[in-house]
Short mmCIF file of C-alpha atoms and ligand atoms in Angstrom, two decimals:
data_model
loop_
_atom_site.label_atom_id
_atom_site.label_comp_id
_atom_site.label_asym_id
_atom_site.label_seq_id
_atom_site.Cartn_x
_atom_site.Cartn_y
_atom_site.Cartn_z
CA UNK A 219 -107.84 127.61 -106.06
CA UNK A 220 -105.70 127.45 -109.75
CA UNK A 221 -106.17 124.33 -111.55
CA UNK A 222 -103.53 121.52 -112.03
CA UNK A 223 -100.22 122.37 -114.17
CA UNK A 224 -101.12 120.47 -117.55
CA UNK A 225 -104.51 120.36 -118.71
CA UNK A 226 -106.66 116.84 -119.07
CA UNK A 227 -105.52 114.80 -122.54
CA UNK A 228 -102.28 116.50 -122.34
CA UNK A 229 -98.73 115.09 -121.03
CA UNK A 230 -96.07 117.04 -119.81
CA UNK A 231 -93.63 117.79 -122.54
CA UNK A 232 -89.55 116.12 -121.61
CA UNK A 233 -86.98 119.21 -122.23
CA UNK A 234 -84.75 115.95 -121.76
CA UNK A 235 -83.18 113.45 -123.73
CA UNK A 236 -82.49 112.11 -127.44
CA UNK A 237 -85.69 113.39 -129.08
CA UNK A 238 -85.62 117.14 -127.59
CA UNK A 239 -82.01 117.25 -128.24
CA UNK A 240 -82.45 115.90 -131.91
CA UNK A 241 -84.90 118.30 -132.64
CA UNK A 242 -85.89 120.99 -129.94
CA UNK A 243 -88.00 123.09 -132.64
CA UNK A 244 -90.44 120.26 -133.18
CA UNK A 245 -90.96 120.38 -129.58
CA UNK A 246 -91.67 123.83 -129.57
CA UNK A 247 -93.84 123.78 -132.07
CA UNK A 248 -95.88 121.13 -130.28
CA UNK A 249 -96.06 123.26 -127.06
CA UNK A 250 -97.84 125.95 -128.92
CA UNK A 251 -101.31 124.00 -128.21
CA UNK A 252 -100.71 125.10 -124.92
CA UNK A 253 -101.11 128.55 -125.76
CA UNK A 254 -98.45 130.94 -124.17
CA UNK A 255 -97.71 128.85 -121.38
CA UNK A 256 -96.56 125.13 -121.41
CA UNK A 257 -96.18 122.38 -118.81
CA UNK A 258 -92.42 120.65 -119.15
CA UNK A 259 -89.95 118.15 -117.37
CA UNK A 260 -86.80 119.51 -116.98
CA UNK A 261 -85.61 116.21 -115.71
CA UNK A 262 -87.82 113.06 -115.08
CA UNK A 263 -90.09 113.91 -112.35
CA UNK A 264 -89.09 117.79 -111.98
CA UNK A 265 -92.04 120.06 -113.78
CA UNK A 266 -92.13 123.67 -115.16
CA UNK A 267 -94.35 126.15 -116.63
CA UNK A 268 -92.46 127.49 -120.06
CA UNK A 269 -93.46 131.00 -121.56
CA UNK A 270 -93.23 130.04 -125.36
CA UNK A 271 -94.85 133.53 -126.14
CA UNK A 272 -92.50 136.42 -127.00
CA UNK A 273 -94.77 139.22 -125.42
CA UNK A 274 -95.46 136.62 -122.68
CA UNK A 275 -91.84 136.93 -121.88
CA UNK A 276 -91.67 140.75 -122.02
CA UNK A 277 -94.36 140.87 -119.55
CA UNK A 278 -93.06 138.47 -116.89
CA UNK A 279 -89.13 139.62 -117.68
CA UNK A 280 -89.56 143.43 -117.03
CA UNK A 281 -92.17 142.57 -114.01
CA UNK A 282 -90.17 142.38 -110.84
CA UNK A 283 -92.99 143.09 -108.53
CA UNK A 284 -95.21 139.77 -109.77
CA UNK A 285 -91.81 137.47 -110.35
CA UNK A 286 -88.94 136.98 -107.80
CA UNK A 287 -85.72 135.16 -109.50
CA UNK A 288 -85.04 133.38 -105.57
CA UNK A 289 -85.63 130.32 -105.70
CA UNK A 290 -85.38 129.24 -101.43
CA UNK A 291 -89.04 128.02 -101.02
CA UNK A 292 -89.43 126.12 -104.52
CA UNK A 293 -85.71 124.30 -103.86
CA UNK A 294 -86.64 122.89 -100.34
CA UNK A 295 -89.35 120.07 -101.29
CA UNK A 296 -86.90 118.81 -104.08
CA UNK A 297 -83.98 115.70 -104.79
CA UNK A 298 -81.35 118.13 -104.43
CA UNK A 299 -79.11 115.15 -106.30
CA UNK A 300 -81.58 116.33 -109.62
CA UNK A 301 -79.14 116.86 -112.98
CA UNK A 302 -80.96 120.11 -113.31
CA UNK A 303 -80.36 121.49 -109.83
CA UNK A 304 -76.98 123.20 -109.89
CA UNK A 305 -78.46 125.68 -112.76
CA UNK A 306 -81.72 126.41 -110.40
CA UNK A 307 -80.46 125.84 -106.75
CA UNK A 308 -80.08 129.17 -104.96
CA UNK A 309 -77.20 130.89 -104.15
CA UNK A 310 -75.94 134.48 -103.14
CA UNK A 311 -75.30 136.00 -106.33
CA UNK A 312 -76.32 138.41 -109.40
CA UNK A 313 -78.76 135.39 -110.93
CA UNK A 314 -80.67 134.29 -107.60
CA UNK A 315 -81.24 137.38 -106.06
CA UNK A 316 -83.72 140.52 -106.05
CA UNK A 317 -84.35 143.87 -105.54
CA UNK A 318 -81.30 145.53 -104.09
CA UNK A 319 -78.99 142.53 -103.17
CA UNK A 320 -79.47 141.88 -106.67
CA UNK A 321 -78.23 145.56 -107.87
CA UNK A 322 -75.22 145.84 -105.88
CA UNK A 323 -73.70 142.74 -107.34
CA UNK A 324 -74.86 143.30 -110.70
CA UNK A 325 -73.09 146.42 -110.58
CA UNK A 326 -70.17 145.21 -109.61
CA UNK A 327 -69.89 142.68 -112.51
CA UNK A 328 -70.89 145.09 -115.24
CA UNK A 329 -68.65 148.07 -114.05
CA UNK A 330 -65.90 145.69 -113.99
CA UNK A 331 -66.85 144.50 -117.53
CA UNK A 332 -67.33 148.11 -118.42
CA UNK A 333 -63.51 148.45 -117.38
CA UNK A 334 -62.13 146.31 -119.79
CA UNK A 335 -60.73 148.17 -123.22
CA UNK A 336 -62.57 146.73 -126.08
CA UNK A 337 -59.29 146.89 -127.80
CA UNK A 338 -57.20 145.30 -125.11
CA UNK A 339 -59.84 142.29 -124.75
CA UNK A 340 -59.63 142.01 -128.82
CA UNK A 341 -55.69 141.21 -128.69
CA UNK A 342 -56.42 138.75 -125.87
CA UNK A 343 -58.67 136.69 -127.85
CA UNK A 344 -56.58 137.07 -130.96
CA UNK A 345 -53.60 135.64 -128.85
CA UNK A 346 -55.66 132.77 -127.25
CA UNK A 347 -56.99 131.61 -130.73
CA UNK A 348 -53.73 131.53 -132.23
CA UNK A 349 -52.30 129.56 -129.29
CA UNK A 350 -54.87 126.91 -130.05
CA UNK A 351 -54.74 126.87 -133.74
CA UNK A 352 -51.37 126.41 -133.75
CA UNK A 353 -52.05 123.59 -131.68
CA UNK A 354 -54.18 121.58 -134.57
CA UNK A 355 -53.17 123.69 -137.51
CA UNK A 356 -50.82 121.04 -138.33
CA UNK A 357 -53.23 118.13 -138.15
CA UNK A 358 -55.35 119.39 -140.79
CA UNK A 359 -58.51 118.16 -139.02
CA UNK A 360 -60.06 119.38 -135.44
CA UNK A 361 -62.64 118.95 -133.33
CA UNK A 362 -63.78 122.46 -133.30
CA UNK A 363 -65.86 122.47 -130.02
CA UNK A 364 -63.59 119.97 -128.65
CA UNK A 365 -60.30 122.00 -129.54
CA UNK A 366 -61.45 125.70 -129.68
CA UNK A 367 -65.20 126.67 -128.91
CA UNK A 368 -64.71 125.37 -125.53
CA UNK A 369 -61.49 126.06 -124.99
CA UNK A 370 -61.39 129.61 -126.00
CA UNK A 371 -63.73 131.48 -123.39
CA UNK A 372 -61.94 129.67 -120.50
CA UNK A 373 -58.49 130.92 -121.39
CA UNK A 374 -59.82 134.35 -122.03
CA UNK A 375 -61.37 134.71 -118.96
CA UNK A 376 -58.50 132.95 -117.15
CA UNK A 377 -56.45 135.93 -118.45
CA UNK A 378 -59.44 138.62 -117.76
CA UNK A 379 -59.76 137.40 -114.12
CA UNK A 380 -55.48 138.18 -114.33
CA UNK A 381 -54.05 134.44 -113.87
CA UNK A 382 -51.34 133.58 -116.40
CA UNK A 383 -51.87 130.64 -119.56
CA UNK A 384 -50.40 127.87 -117.00
CA UNK A 385 -53.48 127.59 -114.86
CA UNK A 386 -55.58 127.55 -117.67
CA UNK A 387 -55.66 124.42 -117.86
CA UNK A 388 -56.89 124.19 -113.85
CA UNK A 389 -59.95 126.16 -114.89
CA UNK A 390 -60.52 123.81 -117.72
CA UNK A 391 -60.47 120.66 -115.69
CA UNK A 392 -62.36 122.22 -113.31
CA UNK A 393 -65.10 124.44 -115.20
CA UNK A 394 -65.60 122.04 -118.11
CA UNK A 395 -64.95 119.04 -116.37
CA UNK A 396 -68.51 119.68 -114.35
CA UNK A 397 -70.26 120.31 -117.32
CA UNK A 398 -68.65 117.18 -119.13
CA UNK A 399 -68.62 115.13 -116.07
CA UNK A 400 -70.51 111.24 -116.27
CA UNK A 401 -69.47 109.78 -113.68
CA UNK A 402 -69.68 110.91 -109.86
CA UNK A 403 -65.71 110.51 -109.57
CA UNK A 404 -65.45 113.03 -112.39
CA UNK A 405 -68.02 115.17 -111.01
CA UNK A 406 -65.61 115.10 -107.71
CA UNK A 407 -62.67 115.60 -109.37
CA UNK A 408 -63.60 118.67 -111.30
CA UNK A 409 -64.95 120.39 -108.36
CA UNK A 410 -61.78 119.85 -106.74
CA UNK A 411 -60.06 121.43 -109.56
CA UNK A 412 -62.82 124.32 -109.74
CA UNK A 413 -62.21 124.99 -106.00
CA UNK A 414 -58.30 125.20 -106.28
CA UNK A 415 -58.55 127.65 -109.30
CA UNK A 416 -60.86 129.78 -107.66
CA UNK A 417 -58.80 129.80 -104.04
CA UNK A 418 -55.33 130.54 -106.25
CA UNK A 419 -57.42 133.13 -107.88
CA UNK A 420 -58.62 135.13 -104.84
CA UNK A 421 -55.36 133.98 -103.14
CA UNK A 422 -53.01 135.78 -105.73
CA UNK A 423 -55.08 138.87 -106.17
CA UNK A 424 -55.65 139.45 -102.59
CA UNK A 425 -52.34 140.41 -101.94
CA UNK A 426 -51.49 141.72 -105.30
CA UNK A 427 -54.15 143.92 -107.30
CA UNK A 428 -53.71 143.72 -111.27
CA UNK A 429 -56.08 145.34 -113.85
CA UNK A 430 -58.03 142.76 -114.28
CA UNK A 431 -61.79 141.42 -113.24
CA UNK A 432 -60.82 140.03 -110.26
CA UNK A 433 -59.26 142.73 -108.81
CA UNK A 434 -62.14 145.46 -109.84
CA UNK A 435 -64.55 142.86 -108.49
CA UNK A 436 -62.76 143.05 -104.89
CA UNK A 437 -62.30 146.95 -104.82
CA UNK A 438 -65.88 147.80 -106.23
CA UNK A 439 -67.60 150.80 -104.34
CA UNK A 440 -70.39 148.13 -103.65
CA UNK A 441 -67.42 146.86 -100.71
CA UNK A 442 -68.43 143.00 -101.25
CA UNK A 443 -67.54 140.94 -98.42
CA UNK A 444 -64.78 138.00 -99.82
CA UNK A 445 -67.58 135.18 -99.82
CA UNK A 446 -69.55 138.04 -102.04
CA UNK A 447 -66.45 138.46 -104.54
CA UNK A 448 -65.78 134.56 -105.05
CA UNK A 449 -69.69 133.98 -105.81
CA UNK A 450 -69.71 136.50 -108.36
CA UNK A 451 -66.62 135.23 -109.85
CA UNK A 452 -68.40 131.80 -109.81
CA UNK A 453 -71.47 132.74 -111.50
CA UNK A 454 -69.48 135.06 -114.04
CA UNK A 455 -67.64 132.14 -115.02
CA UNK A 456 -70.70 129.56 -115.18
CA UNK A 457 -72.83 132.20 -116.77
CA UNK A 458 -70.29 133.14 -119.44
CA UNK A 459 -68.92 129.48 -120.15
CA UNK A 460 -71.23 127.71 -121.70
CA UNK A 461 -73.29 130.00 -123.32
CA UNK A 462 -70.10 131.47 -125.43
CA UNK A 463 -68.40 128.33 -126.75
CA UNK A 464 -72.21 127.30 -127.81
CA UNK A 465 -72.50 130.28 -129.36
CA UNK A 466 -69.31 130.11 -131.58
CA UNK A 467 -70.20 126.30 -131.94
CA UNK A 468 -73.12 127.30 -133.61
CA UNK A 469 -72.30 129.92 -135.45
CA UNK A 470 -69.34 127.78 -137.05
CA UNK A 471 -71.43 125.63 -137.68
CA UNK A 472 -73.63 127.62 -139.96
CA UNK A 473 -71.21 129.25 -141.38
CA UNK A 474 -69.67 126.09 -142.97
CA UNK A 475 -72.65 125.13 -144.50
CA UNK A 476 -73.69 128.24 -146.42
CA UNK A 477 -71.69 129.47 -148.44
CA UNK A 478 -72.57 133.09 -148.02
CA UNK A 479 -70.49 133.02 -145.15
CA UNK A 480 -67.52 131.23 -146.23
CA UNK A 481 -67.82 129.29 -149.48
CA UNK A 482 -64.38 130.16 -151.00
CA UNK A 483 -61.12 131.46 -150.49
CA UNK A 484 -61.81 135.19 -150.55
CA UNK A 485 -64.70 134.43 -148.48
CA UNK A 486 -68.46 134.89 -148.87
CA UNK A 487 -70.33 137.93 -148.33
CA UNK A 488 -71.64 138.06 -144.66
CA UNK A 489 -69.66 138.20 -141.87
CA UNK A 490 -68.94 136.40 -138.73
CA UNK A 491 -71.02 139.20 -137.09
CA UNK A 492 -74.29 138.07 -139.36
CA UNK A 493 -73.81 134.19 -138.40
CA UNK A 494 -73.56 135.52 -134.68
CA UNK A 495 -76.96 137.28 -135.23
CA UNK A 496 -78.47 134.54 -137.12
CA UNK A 497 -77.62 132.12 -134.27
CA UNK A 498 -78.91 134.30 -131.44
CA UNK A 499 -82.20 134.33 -133.22
CA UNK A 500 -82.60 131.22 -134.97
CA UNK A 501 -80.19 128.74 -132.51
CA UNK A 502 -80.10 130.71 -129.52
CA UNK A 503 -76.92 129.90 -126.81
CA UNK A 504 -78.99 129.42 -123.91
CA UNK A 505 -82.36 128.09 -125.13
CA UNK A 506 -84.54 127.94 -121.96
CA UNK A 507 -83.69 129.79 -118.52
CA UNK A 508 -85.07 132.95 -116.43
CA UNK A 509 -86.30 130.74 -113.76
CA UNK A 510 -88.91 132.64 -112.32
CA UNK A 511 -91.35 131.98 -109.15
CA UNK A 512 -94.74 133.79 -109.15
CA UNK A 513 -95.11 135.55 -105.20
CA UNK A 514 -98.35 135.04 -105.08
CA UNK A 515 -101.12 132.92 -107.52
CA UNK A 516 -101.39 134.91 -110.59
CA UNK A 517 -103.17 134.89 -113.84
CA UNK A 518 -100.74 134.95 -116.90
CA UNK A 519 -101.52 134.61 -120.64
CA UNK A 520 -104.16 132.29 -119.91
CA UNK A 521 -103.22 130.15 -117.14
CA UNK A 522 -103.00 130.28 -113.33
CA UNK A 523 -99.74 129.75 -111.79
CA UNK A 524 -99.26 129.23 -107.83
CA UNK A 525 -97.04 131.31 -106.08
CA UNK A 526 -93.81 129.78 -105.36
CA UNK A 527 -93.60 127.40 -108.72
CA UNK A 528 -90.95 127.63 -111.18
CA UNK A 529 -91.69 129.58 -114.51
CA UNK A 530 -88.90 129.41 -117.24
CA UNK A 531 -88.70 131.70 -120.54
CA UNK A 532 -87.64 130.12 -123.78
CA UNK A 533 -85.55 132.22 -125.68
CA UNK A 534 -85.29 129.56 -128.14
CA UNK A 535 -89.36 128.98 -128.48
CA UNK A 536 -90.08 133.08 -128.54
CA UNK A 537 -87.30 134.59 -130.40
CA UNK A 538 -88.33 132.00 -133.29
CA UNK A 539 -92.13 132.52 -132.87
CA UNK A 540 -92.31 133.98 -136.25
CA UNK A 541 -90.79 131.43 -137.98
CA UNK A 542 -87.31 130.41 -138.09
CA UNK A 543 -84.03 130.41 -140.43
CA UNK A 544 -82.56 126.63 -140.08
CA UNK A 545 -79.21 126.55 -141.40
CA UNK A 546 -78.21 127.09 -144.68
CA UNK A 547 -81.61 128.11 -145.98
CA UNK A 548 -81.66 131.85 -147.29
CA UNK A 549 -82.12 134.75 -144.65
CA UNK A 550 -84.23 137.36 -144.45
CA UNK A 551 -83.23 140.97 -145.83
CA UNK A 552 -80.41 141.56 -143.56
CA UNK A 553 -79.06 138.50 -144.66
CA UNK A 554 -78.97 136.86 -141.39
CA UNK A 555 -82.72 136.64 -140.32
CA UNK A 556 -83.34 139.58 -139.04
CA UNK A 557 -86.01 140.55 -135.88
CA UNK A 558 -85.83 140.85 -132.62
CA UNK A 559 -84.99 137.94 -130.23
CA UNK A 560 -84.60 137.12 -126.39
CA UNK A 561 -81.20 135.33 -126.89
CA UNK A 562 -79.91 137.65 -124.09
CA UNK A 563 -83.07 137.49 -122.20
CA UNK A 564 -84.41 141.24 -121.10
CA UNK A 565 -85.15 143.29 -118.32
CA UNK A 566 -83.43 143.43 -114.88
CA UNK A 567 -81.50 140.00 -115.24
CA UNK A 568 -80.86 140.71 -119.08
CA UNK A 569 -76.86 139.34 -119.69
CA UNK A 570 -74.99 142.07 -118.22
CA UNK A 571 -72.15 140.88 -120.98
CA UNK A 572 -73.71 141.28 -124.24
CA UNK A 573 -71.04 143.24 -125.65
CA UNK A 574 -67.99 141.76 -124.33
CA UNK A 575 -69.31 138.10 -125.37
CA UNK A 576 -69.73 139.41 -129.25
CA UNK A 577 -66.56 140.41 -129.47
CA UNK A 578 -65.00 137.62 -127.98
CA UNK A 579 -67.11 135.25 -130.27
CA UNK A 580 -66.40 137.59 -133.46
CA UNK A 581 -63.11 137.50 -132.90
CA UNK A 582 -62.67 133.99 -132.11
CA UNK A 583 -64.56 133.02 -135.54
CA UNK A 584 -62.66 135.49 -137.60
CA UNK A 585 -59.07 134.54 -136.48
CA UNK A 586 -59.79 130.62 -136.98
CA UNK A 587 -61.53 131.40 -140.16
CA UNK A 588 -59.16 133.57 -141.63
CA UNK A 589 -55.71 131.05 -140.78
CA UNK A 590 -57.69 128.03 -141.99
CA UNK A 591 -59.23 129.49 -145.06
CA UNK A 592 -61.08 126.33 -146.15
CA UNK A 593 -62.36 124.61 -143.48
CA UNK A 594 -65.03 121.82 -143.91
CA UNK A 595 -67.49 119.40 -142.00
CA UNK A 596 -66.34 116.09 -142.10
CA UNK A 597 -70.08 114.86 -141.14
CA UNK A 598 -73.31 116.53 -142.87
CA UNK A 599 -75.15 119.09 -140.72
CA UNK A 600 -78.01 117.18 -139.70
CA UNK A 601 -75.79 114.64 -138.42
CA UNK A 602 -74.34 116.71 -135.86
CA UNK A 603 -74.89 115.84 -132.18
CA UNK A 604 -76.11 118.34 -129.73
CA UNK A 605 -75.82 118.34 -126.38
CA UNK A 606 -78.66 117.00 -123.96
CA UNK A 607 -80.43 118.93 -121.51
CA UNK A 608 -82.92 121.69 -121.42
CA UNK A 609 -81.17 124.91 -120.82
CA UNK A 610 -78.63 124.72 -123.71
CA UNK A 611 -78.12 124.73 -127.47
CA UNK A 612 -74.81 123.41 -128.08
CA UNK A 613 -72.97 121.05 -129.95
CA UNK A 614 -71.00 117.92 -128.52
CA UNK A 615 -68.24 118.30 -131.20
CA UNK A 616 -67.91 119.88 -134.49
CA UNK A 617 -65.09 117.67 -137.03
CA UNK A 618 -64.15 119.35 -139.38
CA UNK A 619 -60.91 119.62 -141.78
CA UNK A 620 -59.01 121.72 -143.57
CA UNK A 621 -55.61 122.51 -145.63
CA UNK A 622 -52.72 121.87 -142.78
CA UNK A 623 -50.73 124.88 -142.11
CA UNK A 624 -46.82 124.96 -140.60
CA UNK A 625 -44.77 127.35 -138.66
CA UNK A 626 -42.54 126.77 -141.38
CA UNK A 627 -44.52 128.00 -144.13
CA UNK A 628 -43.99 131.52 -146.35
CA UNK A 629 -45.76 134.51 -144.29
CA UNK A 630 -47.45 135.15 -141.00
CA UNK A 631 -48.82 132.05 -139.46
CA UNK A 632 -50.92 131.51 -136.03
CA UNK A 633 -47.20 130.28 -134.67
CA UNK A 634 -45.35 133.93 -135.13
CA UNK A 635 -48.52 136.50 -135.16
CA UNK A 636 -48.89 136.34 -131.68
CA UNK A 637 -46.64 138.34 -128.96
CA UNK A 638 -47.18 135.58 -126.44
CA UNK A 639 -46.83 132.89 -128.88
CA UNK A 640 -43.74 131.98 -128.95
CA UNK A 641 -44.72 128.61 -126.57
CA UNK A 642 -48.25 128.51 -127.40
CA UNK A 643 -48.42 124.15 -126.37
CA UNK A 644 -46.62 124.55 -123.22
CA UNK A 645 -48.52 127.85 -122.61
CA UNK A 646 -52.03 125.55 -122.46
CA UNK A 647 -51.50 121.94 -122.73
CA UNK A 648 -49.64 119.81 -120.65
CA UNK A 649 -49.05 117.47 -123.65
CA UNK A 650 -51.31 114.77 -121.72
CA UNK A 651 -54.56 113.71 -123.67
CA UNK A 652 -57.68 115.18 -122.36
CA UNK A 653 -61.12 115.45 -123.05
CA UNK A 654 -60.52 118.82 -125.19
CA UNK A 655 -57.87 117.43 -127.50
CA UNK A 656 -55.38 119.38 -126.54
C1 LIG B 764 -68.30 136.75 -121.56
C2 LIG B 764 -69.70 136.27 -121.60
C3 LIG B 764 -70.70 135.95 -120.72
C4 LIG B 764 -70.73 136.72 -119.55
C5 LIG B 764 -69.44 136.94 -118.55
C6 LIG B 764 -72.07 136.46 -119.10
C7 LIG B 764 -72.31 137.06 -117.67
C8 LIG B 764 -73.43 136.58 -117.27
C9 LIG B 764 -73.93 137.17 -116.10
C10 LIG B 764 -73.28 137.35 -114.58
C11 LIG B 764 -75.44 137.03 -116.25
C12 LIG B 764 -76.44 137.02 -114.44
C13 LIG B 764 -77.10 138.66 -114.67
C14 LIG B 764 -78.05 138.90 -113.69
O1 LIG B 764 -78.81 137.89 -113.19
O2 LIG B 764 -78.12 139.45 -113.17
C15 LIG B 764 -75.96 136.52 -117.56
C16 LIG B 764 -77.42 136.41 -117.73
C17 LIG B 764 -77.69 135.87 -118.71
N1 LIG B 764 -76.65 135.89 -119.77
FE1 LIG B 764 -75.03 135.93 -120.20
N2 LIG B 764 -72.76 136.10 -120.25
C18 LIG B 764 -72.41 135.64 -121.21
C19 LIG B 764 -72.39 135.36 -122.41
C20 LIG B 764 -73.26 134.98 -122.57
C21 LIG B 764 -74.08 134.69 -123.78
C22 LIG B 764 -73.14 134.29 -125.10
C23 LIG B 764 -75.49 134.72 -124.14
C24 LIG B 764 -76.01 133.67 -125.09
C25 LIG B 764 -76.07 134.48 -125.82
C26 LIG B 764 -75.87 135.12 -122.55
C27 LIG B 764 -77.28 134.71 -122.13
C28 LIG B 764 -77.44 134.98 -120.97
C29 LIG B 764 -79.23 135.17 -120.39
C30 LIG B 764 -80.00 134.44 -121.35
C31 LIG B 764 -78.79 135.83 -119.26
C32 LIG B 764 -79.95 135.76 -117.91
C33 LIG B 764 -80.17 134.48 -117.87
C34 LIG B 764 -81.37 134.10 -116.25
O3 LIG B 764 -81.57 135.60 -116.01
O4 LIG B 764 -81.85 133.04 -115.91
N3 LIG B 764 -74.75 135.47 -121.61
N4 LIG B 764 -74.92 136.45 -117.94
#
């Protein structure tokens, strides 16, 4: 019979609350005294084992014979209203299935993204970036999370899934609202908006296909049912939104405190791509995930694990096992803290959208720093607030100031540069104040 989870004399370490959000890396260091796998709590009373060793993580992620992604047995005994359940509960999509079902769902997603032309995706991101920058460029100050990094992925997704910009705000109300909801009423309103968005999207494409992801999901040779299409759209939007906004936000925050990136008008020696790699290695936007369940009792890297118990992989702890480059610190030989990382996970469930995600993030950062050449933080880096919770590493806000730009100034501006930007504000804002500041 396997022994209990935590060893005598050791407390289970929480991956939630103020202390963890303020300095998760100190917590990961404390966890190392347990060895390769450590007992943690994801929310009060909800325990899990966390893989914090790089090789142990690879052993798990590449072994679908021992490990399942389907949480069906595990979740039955748990309170369904726990804050972390939406990230863990079984659903018929790529993330929570194994074997043939998983291969079929995943292929629809990766084949469809592969059909997107990179130069068209880049142009889409440029247009969305320009529209957003035009909304705050005059003000000389902005919260680059709320007004940029959080909105941009959703407005890009809205376009690549095939709806006009006028529908972008419904998606923002729905999906960003779900992540930001602080009361049950706000969560319910966001859920209603999201359901409406998905119905509008699938309704529109059912009768008139286009050159977009929704149509490609629908027409994929895998022959998904309508319900299966909806499930893969929902997981794609859900899996893409927060990691992508965190990737952009974490990279921008590092660039703004490091002269090698963005020190003066002509720019520093390092590029947006360097900053993104720096973040993937040292501040991965998904910090802990890859929920897996052993199919049988198993002795794994020094601990007995019970069949069906929850085990997560810490991309943050494994990627920084050999040391971590903090923001503003000198980086490794590549100038960006080289070395392997697991920010995209690995194995059969590794992120299938890595290249498009990098392209979107790179373009978003390049566009912003090209239009606004002197952005600076308005609070010191070490006073920035990080979101709470075990799964993500992302900023609550990124307050900044810069020299204002206006539509009247000589030369190119974000108001004039994009073919679709003649009415940028109308396209992405109703004019009412929202949590996102547009
Ligand atoms: C365009 C943006 C993105 C989209 C559409 C997207 C989509 C997805 C999808 C559909 C999966 C599930 C794959 C499967 O189970 O077979 C996935 C997994 C994953 N993605 Fe992404 N992703 C995006 C960006 C990112 C970013 C920026 C990161 C972090 C750097 C990231 C990290 C991951 C990780 C760690 C997994 C594995 C999760 C797990 O197995 O529990 N993704 N992504």
